[in-house]
PDB file of C-alpha atoms in Angstrom:
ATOM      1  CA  UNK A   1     -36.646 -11.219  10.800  1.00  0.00           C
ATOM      2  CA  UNK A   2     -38.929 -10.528   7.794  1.00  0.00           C
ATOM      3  CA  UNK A   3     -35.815  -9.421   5.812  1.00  0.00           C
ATOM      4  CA  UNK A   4     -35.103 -10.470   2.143  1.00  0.00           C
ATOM      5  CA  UNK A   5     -31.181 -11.557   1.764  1.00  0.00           C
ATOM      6  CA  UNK A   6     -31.189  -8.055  -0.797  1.00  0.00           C
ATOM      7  CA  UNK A   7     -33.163  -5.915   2.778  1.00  0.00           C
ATOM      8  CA  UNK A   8     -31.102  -7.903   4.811  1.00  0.00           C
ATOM      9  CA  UNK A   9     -27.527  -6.633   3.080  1.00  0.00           C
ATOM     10  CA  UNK A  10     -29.338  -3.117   3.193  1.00  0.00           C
ATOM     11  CA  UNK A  11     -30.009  -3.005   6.673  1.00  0.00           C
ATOM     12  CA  UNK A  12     -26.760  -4.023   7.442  1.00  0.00           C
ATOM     13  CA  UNK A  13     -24.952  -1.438   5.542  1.00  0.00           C
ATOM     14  CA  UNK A  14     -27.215   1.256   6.946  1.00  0.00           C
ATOM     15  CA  UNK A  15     -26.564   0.660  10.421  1.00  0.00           C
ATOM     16  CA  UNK A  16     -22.822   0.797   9.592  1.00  0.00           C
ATOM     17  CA  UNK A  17     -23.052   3.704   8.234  1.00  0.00           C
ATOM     18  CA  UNK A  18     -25.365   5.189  10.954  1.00  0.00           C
ATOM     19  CA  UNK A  19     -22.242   4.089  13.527  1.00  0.00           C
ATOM     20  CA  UNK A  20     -19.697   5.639  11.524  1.00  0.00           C
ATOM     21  CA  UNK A  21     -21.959   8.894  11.150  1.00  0.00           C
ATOM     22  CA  UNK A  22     -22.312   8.464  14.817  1.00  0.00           C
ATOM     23  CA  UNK A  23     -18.778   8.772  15.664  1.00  0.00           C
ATOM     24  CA  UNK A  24     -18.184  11.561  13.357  1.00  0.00           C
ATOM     25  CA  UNK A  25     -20.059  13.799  15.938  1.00  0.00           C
ATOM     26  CA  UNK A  26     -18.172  12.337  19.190  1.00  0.00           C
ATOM     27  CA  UNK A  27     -15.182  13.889  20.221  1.00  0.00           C
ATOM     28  CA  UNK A  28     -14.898  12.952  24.110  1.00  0.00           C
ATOM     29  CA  UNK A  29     -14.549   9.668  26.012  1.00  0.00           C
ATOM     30  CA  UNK A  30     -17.435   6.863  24.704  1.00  0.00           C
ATOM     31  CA  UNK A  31     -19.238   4.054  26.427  1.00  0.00           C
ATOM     32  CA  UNK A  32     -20.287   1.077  24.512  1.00  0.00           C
ATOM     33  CA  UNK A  33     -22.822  -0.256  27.029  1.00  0.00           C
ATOM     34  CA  UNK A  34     -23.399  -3.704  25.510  1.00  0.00           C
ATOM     35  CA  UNK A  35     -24.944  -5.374  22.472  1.00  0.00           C
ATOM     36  CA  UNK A  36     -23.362  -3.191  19.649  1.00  0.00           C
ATOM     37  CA  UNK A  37     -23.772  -6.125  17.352  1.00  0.00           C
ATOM     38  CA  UNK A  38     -26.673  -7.404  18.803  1.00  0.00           C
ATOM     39  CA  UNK A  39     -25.365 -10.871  17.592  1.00  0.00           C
ATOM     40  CA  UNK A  40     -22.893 -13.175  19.485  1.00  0.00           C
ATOM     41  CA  UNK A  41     -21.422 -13.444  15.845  1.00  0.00           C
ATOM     42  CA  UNK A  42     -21.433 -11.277  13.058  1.00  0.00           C
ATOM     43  CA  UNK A  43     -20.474 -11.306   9.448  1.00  0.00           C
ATOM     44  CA  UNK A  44     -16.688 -10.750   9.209  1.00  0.00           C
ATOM     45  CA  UNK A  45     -16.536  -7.968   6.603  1.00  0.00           C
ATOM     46  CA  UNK A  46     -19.039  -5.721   9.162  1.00  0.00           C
ATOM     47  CA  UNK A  47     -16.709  -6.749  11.896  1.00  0.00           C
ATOM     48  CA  UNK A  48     -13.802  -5.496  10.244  1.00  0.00           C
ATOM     49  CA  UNK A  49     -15.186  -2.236   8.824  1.00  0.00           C
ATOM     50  CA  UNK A  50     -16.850  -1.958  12.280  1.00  0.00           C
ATOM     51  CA  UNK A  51     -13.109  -1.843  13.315  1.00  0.00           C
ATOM     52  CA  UNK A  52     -11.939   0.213  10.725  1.00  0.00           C
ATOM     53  CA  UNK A  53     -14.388   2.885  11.602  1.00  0.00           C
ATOM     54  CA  UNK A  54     -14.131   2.565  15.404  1.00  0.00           C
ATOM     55  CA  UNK A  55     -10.042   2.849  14.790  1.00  0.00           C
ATOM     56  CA  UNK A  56      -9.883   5.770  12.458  1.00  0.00           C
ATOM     57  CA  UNK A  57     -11.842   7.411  14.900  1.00  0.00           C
ATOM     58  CA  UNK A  58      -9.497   6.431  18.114  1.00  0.00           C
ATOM     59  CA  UNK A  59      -6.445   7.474  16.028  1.00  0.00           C
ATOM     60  CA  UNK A  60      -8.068  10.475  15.300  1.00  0.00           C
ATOM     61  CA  UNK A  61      -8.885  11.796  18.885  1.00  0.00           C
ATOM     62  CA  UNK A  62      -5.877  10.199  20.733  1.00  0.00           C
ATOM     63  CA  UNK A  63      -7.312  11.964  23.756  1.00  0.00           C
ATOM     64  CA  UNK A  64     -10.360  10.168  24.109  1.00  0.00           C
ATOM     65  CA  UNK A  65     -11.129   6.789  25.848  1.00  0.00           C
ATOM     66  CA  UNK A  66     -13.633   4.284  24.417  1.00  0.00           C
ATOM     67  CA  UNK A  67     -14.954   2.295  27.016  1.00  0.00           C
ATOM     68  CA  UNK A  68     -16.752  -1.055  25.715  1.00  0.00           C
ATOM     69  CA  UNK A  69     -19.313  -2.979  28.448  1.00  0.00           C
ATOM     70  CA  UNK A  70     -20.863  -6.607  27.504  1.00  0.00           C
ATOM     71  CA  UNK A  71     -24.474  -6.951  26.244  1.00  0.00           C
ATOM     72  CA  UNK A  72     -25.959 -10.499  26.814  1.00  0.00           C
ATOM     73  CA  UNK A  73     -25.246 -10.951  23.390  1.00  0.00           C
ATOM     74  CA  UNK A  74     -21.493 -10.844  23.885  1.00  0.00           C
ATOM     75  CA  UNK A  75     -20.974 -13.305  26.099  1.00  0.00           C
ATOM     76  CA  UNK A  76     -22.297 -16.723  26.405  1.00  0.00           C
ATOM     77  CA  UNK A  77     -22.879 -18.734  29.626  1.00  0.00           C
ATOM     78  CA  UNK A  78     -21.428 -22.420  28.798  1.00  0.00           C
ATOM     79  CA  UNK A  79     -19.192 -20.830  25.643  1.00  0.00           C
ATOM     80  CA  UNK A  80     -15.443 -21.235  24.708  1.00  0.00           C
ATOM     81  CA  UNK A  81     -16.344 -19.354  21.751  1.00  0.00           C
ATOM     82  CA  UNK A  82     -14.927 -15.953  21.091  1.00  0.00           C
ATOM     83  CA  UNK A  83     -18.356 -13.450  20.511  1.00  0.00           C
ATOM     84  CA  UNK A  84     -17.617 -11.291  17.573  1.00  0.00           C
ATOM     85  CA  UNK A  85     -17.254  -8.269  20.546  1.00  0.00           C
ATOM     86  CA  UNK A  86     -14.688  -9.902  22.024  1.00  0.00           C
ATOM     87  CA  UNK A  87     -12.619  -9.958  18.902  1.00  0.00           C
ATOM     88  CA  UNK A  88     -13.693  -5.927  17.517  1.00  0.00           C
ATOM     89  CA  UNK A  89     -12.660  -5.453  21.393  1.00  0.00           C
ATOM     90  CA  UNK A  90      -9.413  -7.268  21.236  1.00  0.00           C
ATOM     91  CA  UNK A  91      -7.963  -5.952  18.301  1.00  0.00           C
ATOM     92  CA  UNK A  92      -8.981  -2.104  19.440  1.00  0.00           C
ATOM     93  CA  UNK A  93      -6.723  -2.667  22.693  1.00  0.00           C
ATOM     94  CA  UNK A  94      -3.870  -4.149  20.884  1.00  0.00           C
ATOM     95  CA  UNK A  95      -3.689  -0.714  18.472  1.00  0.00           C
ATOM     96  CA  UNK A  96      -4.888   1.653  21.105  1.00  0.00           C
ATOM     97  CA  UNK A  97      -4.045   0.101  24.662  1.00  0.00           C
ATOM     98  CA  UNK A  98      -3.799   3.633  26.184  1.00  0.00           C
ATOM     99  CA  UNK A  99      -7.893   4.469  25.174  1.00  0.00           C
ATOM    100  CA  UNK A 100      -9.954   1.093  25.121  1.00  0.00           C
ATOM    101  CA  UNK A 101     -11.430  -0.296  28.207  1.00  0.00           C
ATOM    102  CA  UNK A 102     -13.008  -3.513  28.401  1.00  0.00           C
ATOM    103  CA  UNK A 103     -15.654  -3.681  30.921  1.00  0.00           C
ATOM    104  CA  UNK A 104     -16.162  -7.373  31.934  1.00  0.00           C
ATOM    105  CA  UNK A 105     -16.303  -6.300  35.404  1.00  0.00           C
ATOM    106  CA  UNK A 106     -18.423  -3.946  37.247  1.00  0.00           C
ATOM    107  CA  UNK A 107     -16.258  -0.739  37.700  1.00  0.00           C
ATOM    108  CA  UNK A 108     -15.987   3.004  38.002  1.00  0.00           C
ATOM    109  CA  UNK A 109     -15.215   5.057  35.443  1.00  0.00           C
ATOM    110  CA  UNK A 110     -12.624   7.468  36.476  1.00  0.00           C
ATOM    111  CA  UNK A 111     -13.447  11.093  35.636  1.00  0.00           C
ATOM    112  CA  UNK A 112     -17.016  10.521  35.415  1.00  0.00           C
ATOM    113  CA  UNK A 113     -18.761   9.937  38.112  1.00  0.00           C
ATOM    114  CA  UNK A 114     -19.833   6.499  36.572  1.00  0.00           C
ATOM    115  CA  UNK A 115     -20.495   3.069  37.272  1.00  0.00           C
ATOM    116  CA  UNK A 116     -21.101   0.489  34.626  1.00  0.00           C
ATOM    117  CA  UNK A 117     -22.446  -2.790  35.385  1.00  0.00           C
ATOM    118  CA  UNK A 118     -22.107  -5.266  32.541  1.00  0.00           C
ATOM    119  CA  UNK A 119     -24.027  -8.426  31.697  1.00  0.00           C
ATOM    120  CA  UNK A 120     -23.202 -10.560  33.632  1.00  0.00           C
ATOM    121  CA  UNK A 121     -23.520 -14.442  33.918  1.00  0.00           C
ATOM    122  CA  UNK A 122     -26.809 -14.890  36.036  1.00  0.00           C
ATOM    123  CA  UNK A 123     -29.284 -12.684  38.055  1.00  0.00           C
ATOM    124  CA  UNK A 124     -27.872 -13.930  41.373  1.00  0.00           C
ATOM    125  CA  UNK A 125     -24.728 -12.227  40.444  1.00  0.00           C
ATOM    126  CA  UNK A 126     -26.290  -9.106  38.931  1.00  0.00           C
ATOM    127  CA  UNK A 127     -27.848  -8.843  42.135  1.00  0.00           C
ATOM    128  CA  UNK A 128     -24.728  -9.212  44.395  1.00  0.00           C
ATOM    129  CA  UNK A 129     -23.192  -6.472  41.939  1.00  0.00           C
ATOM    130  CA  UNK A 130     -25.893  -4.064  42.618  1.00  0.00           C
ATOM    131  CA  UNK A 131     -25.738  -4.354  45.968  1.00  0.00           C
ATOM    132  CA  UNK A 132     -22.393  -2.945  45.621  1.00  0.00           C
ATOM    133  CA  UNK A 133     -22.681   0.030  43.653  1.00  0.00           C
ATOM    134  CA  UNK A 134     -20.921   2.948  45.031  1.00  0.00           C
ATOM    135  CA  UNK A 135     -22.619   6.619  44.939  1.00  0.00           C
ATOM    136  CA  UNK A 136     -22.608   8.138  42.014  1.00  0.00           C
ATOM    137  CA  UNK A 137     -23.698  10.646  38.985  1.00  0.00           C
ATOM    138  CA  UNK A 138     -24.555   8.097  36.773  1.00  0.00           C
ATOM    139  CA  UNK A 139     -24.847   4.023  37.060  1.00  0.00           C
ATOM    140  CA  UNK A 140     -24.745   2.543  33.761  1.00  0.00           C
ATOM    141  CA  UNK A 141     -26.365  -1.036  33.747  1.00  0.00           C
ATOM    142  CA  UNK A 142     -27.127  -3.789  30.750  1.00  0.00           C
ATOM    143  CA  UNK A 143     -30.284  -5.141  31.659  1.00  0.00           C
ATOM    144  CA  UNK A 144     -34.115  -4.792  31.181  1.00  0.00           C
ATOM    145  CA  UNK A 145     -35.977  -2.082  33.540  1.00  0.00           C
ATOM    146  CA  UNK A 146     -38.790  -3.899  35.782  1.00  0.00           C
ATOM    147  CA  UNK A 147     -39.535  -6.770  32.878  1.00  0.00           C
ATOM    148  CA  UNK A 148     -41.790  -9.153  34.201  1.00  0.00           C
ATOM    149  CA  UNK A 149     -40.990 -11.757  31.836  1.00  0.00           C
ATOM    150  CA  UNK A 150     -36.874 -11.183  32.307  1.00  0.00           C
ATOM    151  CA  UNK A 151     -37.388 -12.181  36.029  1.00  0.00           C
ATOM    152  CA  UNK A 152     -36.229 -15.624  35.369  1.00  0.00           C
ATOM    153  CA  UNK A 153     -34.217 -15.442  32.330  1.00  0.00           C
ATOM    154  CA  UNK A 154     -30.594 -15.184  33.146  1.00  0.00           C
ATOM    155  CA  UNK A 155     -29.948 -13.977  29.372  1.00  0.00           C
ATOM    156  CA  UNK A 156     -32.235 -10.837  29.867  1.00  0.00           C
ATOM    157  CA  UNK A 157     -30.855  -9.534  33.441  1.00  0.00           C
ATOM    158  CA  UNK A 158     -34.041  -7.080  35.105  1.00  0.00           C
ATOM    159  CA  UNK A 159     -33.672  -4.037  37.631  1.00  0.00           C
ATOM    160  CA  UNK A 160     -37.015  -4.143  39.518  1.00  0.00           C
ATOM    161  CA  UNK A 161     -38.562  -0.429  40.551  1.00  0.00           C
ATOM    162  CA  UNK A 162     -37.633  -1.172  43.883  1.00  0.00           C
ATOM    163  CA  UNK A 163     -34.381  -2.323  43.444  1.00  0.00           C
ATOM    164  CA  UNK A 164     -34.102   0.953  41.187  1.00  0.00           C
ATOM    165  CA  UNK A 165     -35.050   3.199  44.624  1.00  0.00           C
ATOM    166  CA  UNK A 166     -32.800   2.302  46.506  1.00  0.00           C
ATOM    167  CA  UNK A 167     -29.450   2.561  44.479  1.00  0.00           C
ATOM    168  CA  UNK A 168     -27.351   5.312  44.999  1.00  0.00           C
ATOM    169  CA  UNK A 169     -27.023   6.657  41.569  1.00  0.00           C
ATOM    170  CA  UNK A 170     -28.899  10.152  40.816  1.00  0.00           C
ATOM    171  CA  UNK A 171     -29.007   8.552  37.269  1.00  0.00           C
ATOM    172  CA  UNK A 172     -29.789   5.000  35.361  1.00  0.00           C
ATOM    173  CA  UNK A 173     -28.520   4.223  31.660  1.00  0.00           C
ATOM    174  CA  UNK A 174     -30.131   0.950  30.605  1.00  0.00           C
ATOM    175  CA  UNK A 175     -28.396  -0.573  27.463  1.00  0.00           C
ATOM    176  CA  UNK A 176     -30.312  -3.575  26.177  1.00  0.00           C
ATOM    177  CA  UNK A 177     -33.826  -1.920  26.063  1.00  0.00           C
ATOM    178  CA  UNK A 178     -35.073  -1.884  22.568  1.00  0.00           C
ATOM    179  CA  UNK A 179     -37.838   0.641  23.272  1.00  0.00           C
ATOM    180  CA  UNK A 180     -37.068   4.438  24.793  1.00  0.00           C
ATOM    181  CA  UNK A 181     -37.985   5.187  28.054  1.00  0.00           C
ATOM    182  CA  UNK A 182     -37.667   7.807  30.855  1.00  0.00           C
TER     183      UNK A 182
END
């Protein structure tokens, strides 16, 4: 919002660039944890160098695994559509089916004393999933931390404080926050 089409096209390109730059310093297993687009759909020329970028990296650290979670702007509730995620996501397992993991699902993620919980469809079902998160290092979640205006929205999942106390996780990673907390 409150872009020219010119600021617009520049903003885009920077953030590109900031990913590649990004995955120039990684060299060990990576977790997408929702929302890398931020858009259900994006342009198809950032998609594809998004791709590009993400795949010249895989190919060049055939040791590592990329692990890619939804966002709630990934998925849609009453869609057929394919998000532009799905598709980066798709083509990335066809090349490298050995090192990209699609999390649709909460799961564990072997080797790392990790679990990932994903967007998922509604809060009821959030819910359910947290109730079965196993102990662990780190619990990686896509949702908002105690939002009192996400309490209803099934699009913006929340973690309530006490919900937070009582998992078994010595850690939380919240992907969808937009603002840095501890």
């Amino acid at each position: 919002g409150g872009t020219t089409q010119a600021s617009a096209l520049a903003l885009r390109e920077y953030l590109l660039q900031s990913y590649a730059g990004l995955l120039d310093f990684i060299d060990s297993d990576l977790l997408i944890n929702g929302d890398l687009f931020d858009k259900f759909s994006i342009d198809l020329g950032d998609l594809l160098r998004a791709y590009y970028f993400t795949s010249d990296w895989l190919h060049a650290h055939p040791y590592v695994c990329l692990f890619l979670a939804n966002g709630n702007h990934d998925i849609e509730k009453d869609s057929t559509k394919t998000s532009s995620f799905d598709l980066f996501a798709k083509l990335l397992q066809a090349r490298f089916p050995a090192q990209v993991v699609v999390i649709n699902e909460p799961m564990v993620l072997p080797d790392h004393d990790a679990y990932v919980i994903p967007h998922l469809r509604n809060q009821e079902i959030f819910d359910a999933a947290l109730a079965q998160v196993p102990e662990v290092g780190t619990l990686y979640l896509h949702c908002n931390y105690d939002n009192f205006f996400a309490i209803n929205s099934d699009n913006s999942l929340n973690l309530s404080e006490a919900q937070a106390r009582k998992l078994p996780a010595k850690r939380i990673v919240f992907g969808h926050e937009h603002q840095a907390k501890t």
